[in-house]
Short mmCIF file of C-alpha atoms in Angstrom, two decimals:
data_model
loop_
_atom_site.label_atom_id
_atom_site.label_comp_id
_atom_site.label_asym_id
_atom_site.label_seq_id
_atom_site.Cartn_x
_atom_site.Cartn_y
_atom_site.Cartn_z
CA LEU A 1 22.85 -14.93 8.33
CA VAL A 2 19.04 -14.98 8.22
CA THR A 3 16.74 -11.74 6.38
CA TYR A 4 13.83 -10.48 7.07
CA PRO A 5 11.79 -8.01 4.92
CA SER A 6 11.14 -5.82 8.12
CA GLN A 7 12.38 -5.10 11.51
CA PHE A 8 8.76 -6.93 12.80
CA ALA A 9 9.21 -9.65 10.97
CA LYS A 10 13.23 -9.53 12.47
CA ASN A 11 11.99 -9.12 15.76
CA LEU A 12 8.76 -11.47 15.98
CA CYS A 13 11.47 -14.30 15.02
CA GLU A 14 13.76 -13.89 17.25
CA LYS A 15 11.26 -13.13 19.90
CA SER A 16 10.08 -15.99 19.13
CA GLY A 17 13.33 -17.75 19.59
CA PHE A 18 14.48 -18.49 16.18
CA ALA A 19 17.91 -17.61 15.04
CA SER A 20 18.62 -15.27 17.78
CA GLY A 21 21.51 -12.29 16.70
CA ARG A 22 21.23 -13.88 13.19
CA GLY A 23 18.63 -11.69 11.70
CA VAL A 24 19.29 -8.57 9.38
CA VAL A 25 16.38 -6.43 7.56
CA TRP A 26 16.95 -6.82 3.73
CA GLU A 27 14.08 -5.08 2.51
CA ASN A 28 12.36 -6.10 -0.56
CA GLY A 29 12.93 -4.22 -3.85
CA VAL A 30 9.46 -2.80 -5.62
CA ARG A 31 8.89 -1.28 -9.34
CA LEU A 32 9.78 2.65 -9.24
CA PRO A 33 7.39 4.91 -11.19
CA GLU A 34 8.29 5.42 -14.90
CA LYS A 35 9.04 8.71 -16.37
CA GLY A 36 5.82 10.30 -17.54
CA PHE A 37 4.23 9.20 -14.66
CA LEU A 38 3.58 12.95 -13.01
CA LYS A 39 2.53 14.04 -16.44
CA ALA A 40 -0.37 11.25 -17.00
CA GLN A 41 -1.12 11.66 -13.28
CA ARG A 42 -1.39 15.49 -13.50
CA GLU A 43 -3.46 15.30 -17.01
CA ARG A 44 -6.04 13.15 -15.06
CA ARG A 45 -6.38 15.57 -11.90
CA GLU A 46 -7.14 18.04 -14.38
CA GLN A 47 -9.21 16.30 -16.26
CA ASP A 48 -11.32 15.27 -13.32
CA PRO A 49 -10.54 17.42 -9.86
CA ARG A 50 -12.52 14.59 -7.52
CA VAL A 51 -10.54 12.72 -4.96
CA VAL A 52 -10.04 9.39 -5.76
CA PHE A 53 -9.50 6.30 -3.41
CA GLY A 54 -8.21 2.65 -4.72
CA PHE A 55 -8.04 -0.23 -2.79
CA VAL A 56 -6.23 -3.99 -3.86
CA GLY A 57 -7.41 -5.90 -1.11
CA GLY A 58 -10.17 -7.70 -2.04
CA PRO A 59 -13.21 -7.85 -0.70
CA SER A 60 -12.00 -10.07 2.28
CA GLN A 61 -12.11 -9.44 5.89
CA ILE A 62 -8.95 -10.28 6.15
CA LYS A 63 -7.94 -6.99 4.35
CA GLY A 64 -10.46 -4.69 5.78
CA TRP A 65 -13.00 -5.02 3.38
CA PRO A 66 -16.39 -4.77 5.96
CA VAL A 67 -14.11 -1.27 7.38
CA ILE A 68 -13.79 0.09 4.57
CA ARG A 69 -17.74 -0.74 3.52
CA ALA A 70 -18.96 0.43 6.41
CA ALA A 71 -16.31 3.60 6.68
CA PHE A 72 -17.41 4.71 3.50
CA ALA A 73 -21.25 4.07 4.30
CA GLY A 74 -21.04 6.92 7.08
CA VAL A 75 -19.30 9.55 4.80
CA SER A 76 -21.71 12.90 4.43
CA ARG A 77 -20.55 13.99 1.06
CA ALA A 78 -20.15 12.20 -2.36
CA ASP A 79 -17.69 14.25 -4.31
CA PHE A 80 -15.16 11.36 -4.82
CA ARG A 81 -14.65 8.30 -6.76
CA VAL A 82 -13.28 4.51 -5.64
CA LEU A 83 -11.60 1.83 -7.79
CA LEU A 84 -11.71 -1.21 -6.51
CA VAL A 85 -8.72 -4.25 -8.21
CA ASP A 86 -10.25 -6.82 -8.95
CA GLY A 87 -6.77 -9.20 -8.42
CA SER A 88 -8.74 -12.47 -9.60
CA VAL A 89 -7.68 -13.77 -13.05
CA ASP A 90 -11.09 -14.51 -13.97
CA GLY A 91 -12.14 -11.12 -12.69
CA SER A 92 -14.70 -12.92 -10.10
CA TRP A 93 -13.43 -11.34 -6.95
CA TRP A 94 -16.27 -8.21 -6.87
CA GLN A 95 -18.90 -10.59 -8.74
CA GLY A 96 -22.07 -10.27 -6.20
CA HIS A 97 -21.42 -6.77 -4.65
CA ASP A 98 -23.00 -3.58 -5.71
CA PHE A 99 -22.63 -0.16 -4.75
CA PHE A 100 -25.71 1.43 -5.09
CA ASP A 101 -25.98 2.44 -1.53
CA LEU A 102 -23.03 4.45 -0.86
CA PRO A 103 -21.54 7.51 -1.21
CA GLY A 104 -19.98 8.70 -4.36
CA GLU A 105 -18.68 7.08 -8.10
CA TRP A 106 -17.28 3.22 -7.59
CA GLU A 107 -15.84 1.51 -10.19
CA VAL A 108 -14.52 -2.04 -10.04
CA HIS A 109 -10.79 -1.77 -11.79
CA SER A 110 -9.51 -4.96 -14.11
CA ARG A 111 -6.22 -5.95 -12.30
CA TYR A 112 -3.02 -5.02 -13.52
CA SER A 113 0.45 -6.02 -13.97
CA GLN A 114 3.96 -4.59 -13.12
CA ASP A 115 4.19 -3.45 -16.42
CA ASP A 116 0.89 -1.20 -16.44
CA MET A 117 0.99 -0.41 -12.89
CA ASP A 118 2.11 3.11 -13.28
CA ALA A 119 -1.01 3.19 -15.41
CA PHE A 120 -3.69 2.46 -12.19
CA PHE A 121 -1.21 4.28 -9.73
CA ALA A 122 -2.19 7.72 -11.82
CA LYS A 123 -5.64 7.37 -11.83
CA ILE A 124 -5.64 7.49 -7.86
CA ASP A 125 -4.64 9.73 -5.22
CA VAL A 126 -5.52 8.09 -2.00
CA LEU A 127 -4.21 3.98 -1.18
CA LEU A 128 -6.46 2.34 0.89
CA PHE A 129 -4.43 -0.39 3.33
CA MET A 130 -7.07 -1.76 5.78
CA SER A 131 -5.28 -4.93 6.47
CA GLN A 132 -6.61 -6.78 9.83
CA TRP A 133 -3.28 -8.84 10.34
CA LYS A 134 0.21 -7.93 10.78
CA GLU A 135 2.01 -7.59 7.77
CA THR A 136 5.42 -8.61 7.30
CA PHE A 137 6.22 -5.93 4.54
CA GLY A 138 3.58 -3.82 2.72
CA LEU A 139 4.50 -3.99 -0.86
CA VAL A 140 1.78 -2.16 -2.65
CA ILE A 141 2.29 0.64 0.16
CA ARG A 142 5.27 1.66 -1.05
CA GLU A 143 4.43 1.27 -4.86
CA ALA A 144 2.15 3.95 -3.94
CA LEU A 145 4.66 6.20 -1.79
CA ALA A 146 7.28 5.98 -4.90
CA ARG A 147 4.90 7.59 -6.90
CA GLY A 148 3.64 10.00 -4.02
CA ILE A 149 0.42 8.67 -3.71
CA GLN A 150 -1.25 9.02 -0.05
CA VAL A 151 -1.53 6.07 1.92
CA ILE A 152 -4.45 5.21 4.94
CA GLN A 153 -3.54 2.06 6.79
CA THR A 154 -3.73 0.42 9.87
CA ASP A 155 -1.35 -0.57 12.48
CA SER A 156 -0.19 -3.56 10.37
CA GLY A 157 3.35 -4.89 11.43
CA GLY A 158 6.09 -4.46 8.90
CA SER A 159 3.57 -2.49 6.81
CA THR A 160 4.56 0.79 8.66
CA GLU A 161 8.04 0.95 8.42
CA HIS A 162 8.26 3.28 5.58
CA GLY A 163 8.62 6.42 7.93
CA LEU A 164 6.22 8.43 6.61
CA ILE A 165 3.06 7.95 8.55
CA ALA A 166 3.14 9.13 12.27
CA GLN A 167 2.11 6.17 14.95
CA ASP A 168 -0.86 8.45 16.11
CA GLN A 169 -2.16 8.57 12.18
CA LEU A 170 -2.20 4.82 12.05
CA ILE A 171 -5.81 3.11 12.37
CA PRO A 172 -6.05 0.04 15.04
CA ILE A 173 -6.65 -3.05 13.41
CA GLY A 174 -10.73 -4.35 14.28
CA PRO A 175 -14.21 -3.36 13.05
CA ASP A 176 -14.75 0.58 14.12
CA PRO A 177 -14.94 1.93 10.97
CA ALA A 178 -15.18 5.41 12.96
CA PRO A 179 -11.26 5.94 12.34
CA LEU A 180 -11.24 5.30 8.47
CA ARG A 181 -14.15 7.36 8.58
CA GLN A 182 -12.45 10.76 9.75
CA GLN A 183 -9.31 10.29 7.36
CA ILE A 184 -11.51 9.53 4.27
CA SER A 185 -13.23 12.63 5.49
CA GLN A 186 -10.46 14.83 6.34
CA ALA A 187 -8.87 13.71 2.80
CA ILE A 188 -11.22 14.70 0.36
CA GLU A 189 -11.16 18.08 2.37
CA ALA A 190 -7.73 18.39 1.96
CA HIS A 191 -7.66 17.31 -1.68
CA PRO A 192 -5.41 17.88 -3.88
CA ALA A 193 -2.84 17.52 -1.69
CA GLN A 194 0.31 17.00 -3.36
CA GLN A 195 3.02 14.87 -1.59
CA ALA A 196 6.55 13.98 -2.88
CA PRO A 197 7.19 10.37 -4.21
CA GLN A 198 8.96 8.96 -1.21
CA LYS A 199 12.75 7.58 -2.31
CA ILE A 200 11.96 3.45 -2.01
CA ALA A 201 14.25 0.97 -2.55
CA ASP A 202 14.34 -0.89 -6.17
CA PHE A 203 15.10 -4.09 -7.87
CA ALA A 204 18.54 -3.12 -8.43
CA SER A 205 19.58 -2.07 -4.67
CA GLN A 206 17.52 -4.68 -3.05
CA ALA A 207 20.02 -7.16 -5.10
CA ALA A 208 23.07 -5.11 -4.49
CA GLU A 209 22.18 -5.29 -0.69
CA LEU A 210 22.26 -8.82 -0.77
CA GLU A 211 25.12 -9.35 -2.43
CA ARG A 212 26.73 -6.58 0.22
CA LEU A 213 25.39 -9.15 2.85
CA MET A 214 26.86 -12.15 1.21
CA PHE A 215 30.34 -10.44 0.90
CA GLN A 216 30.14 -9.85 4.39
CA VAL A 217 29.75 -13.24 5.83
CA LEU A 218 32.26 -14.83 3.15
CA LEU A 219 34.47 -12.25 4.87
CA GLU A 220 33.39 -13.02 8.59
CA GLN A 221 34.11 -17.11 7.42
CA GLU A 222 37.29 -16.46 6.25
CA THR A 223 38.32 -14.73 9.70
CA THR A 224 37.11 -17.62 11.86
#
């Protein structure tokens, strides 16, 4: 048995001739929100009514930063905030980058861990996931959806398999900032738009699914 984190990854490998017919999708679990997350989110929104966008991909082309910058540069409104997470261990990701020519209020946010993930997500309303390649799995997307965070994303392979965003809402991979700019403007206009947390697999259910798959393999071996 060969496991894959998404149907996209399974299809890609099997179409390439690898272990055809032996694959199953075994999704990665994520850390679900702790008690008190929704309260913290609500209190932040009460203190500042502006919509807050979050981006955790870093200032690289492959994660879509040039497209994000170009899209915001053409937004006509400025009543929003943007948090850019610096995932580096030494705070170097965003050194040398400035945002004075972009509308809205921009802030570089320090890296967060699993333990303080809720504190970060409570600060944002919309997650930007602008990957410029086909991902095998969208971890941060599922962490956001489990907390009721809206996601704006590209048509990036396995990261789209959460069943919440329609295919015609996915942004094509490529340098054109217009589709993203349109969705950014719509998010600002619609705010506050409430979105219920989505049911996402956690670590315990991921482990239980692995146990089920292993038991299935053992049963098949005993009967052959």
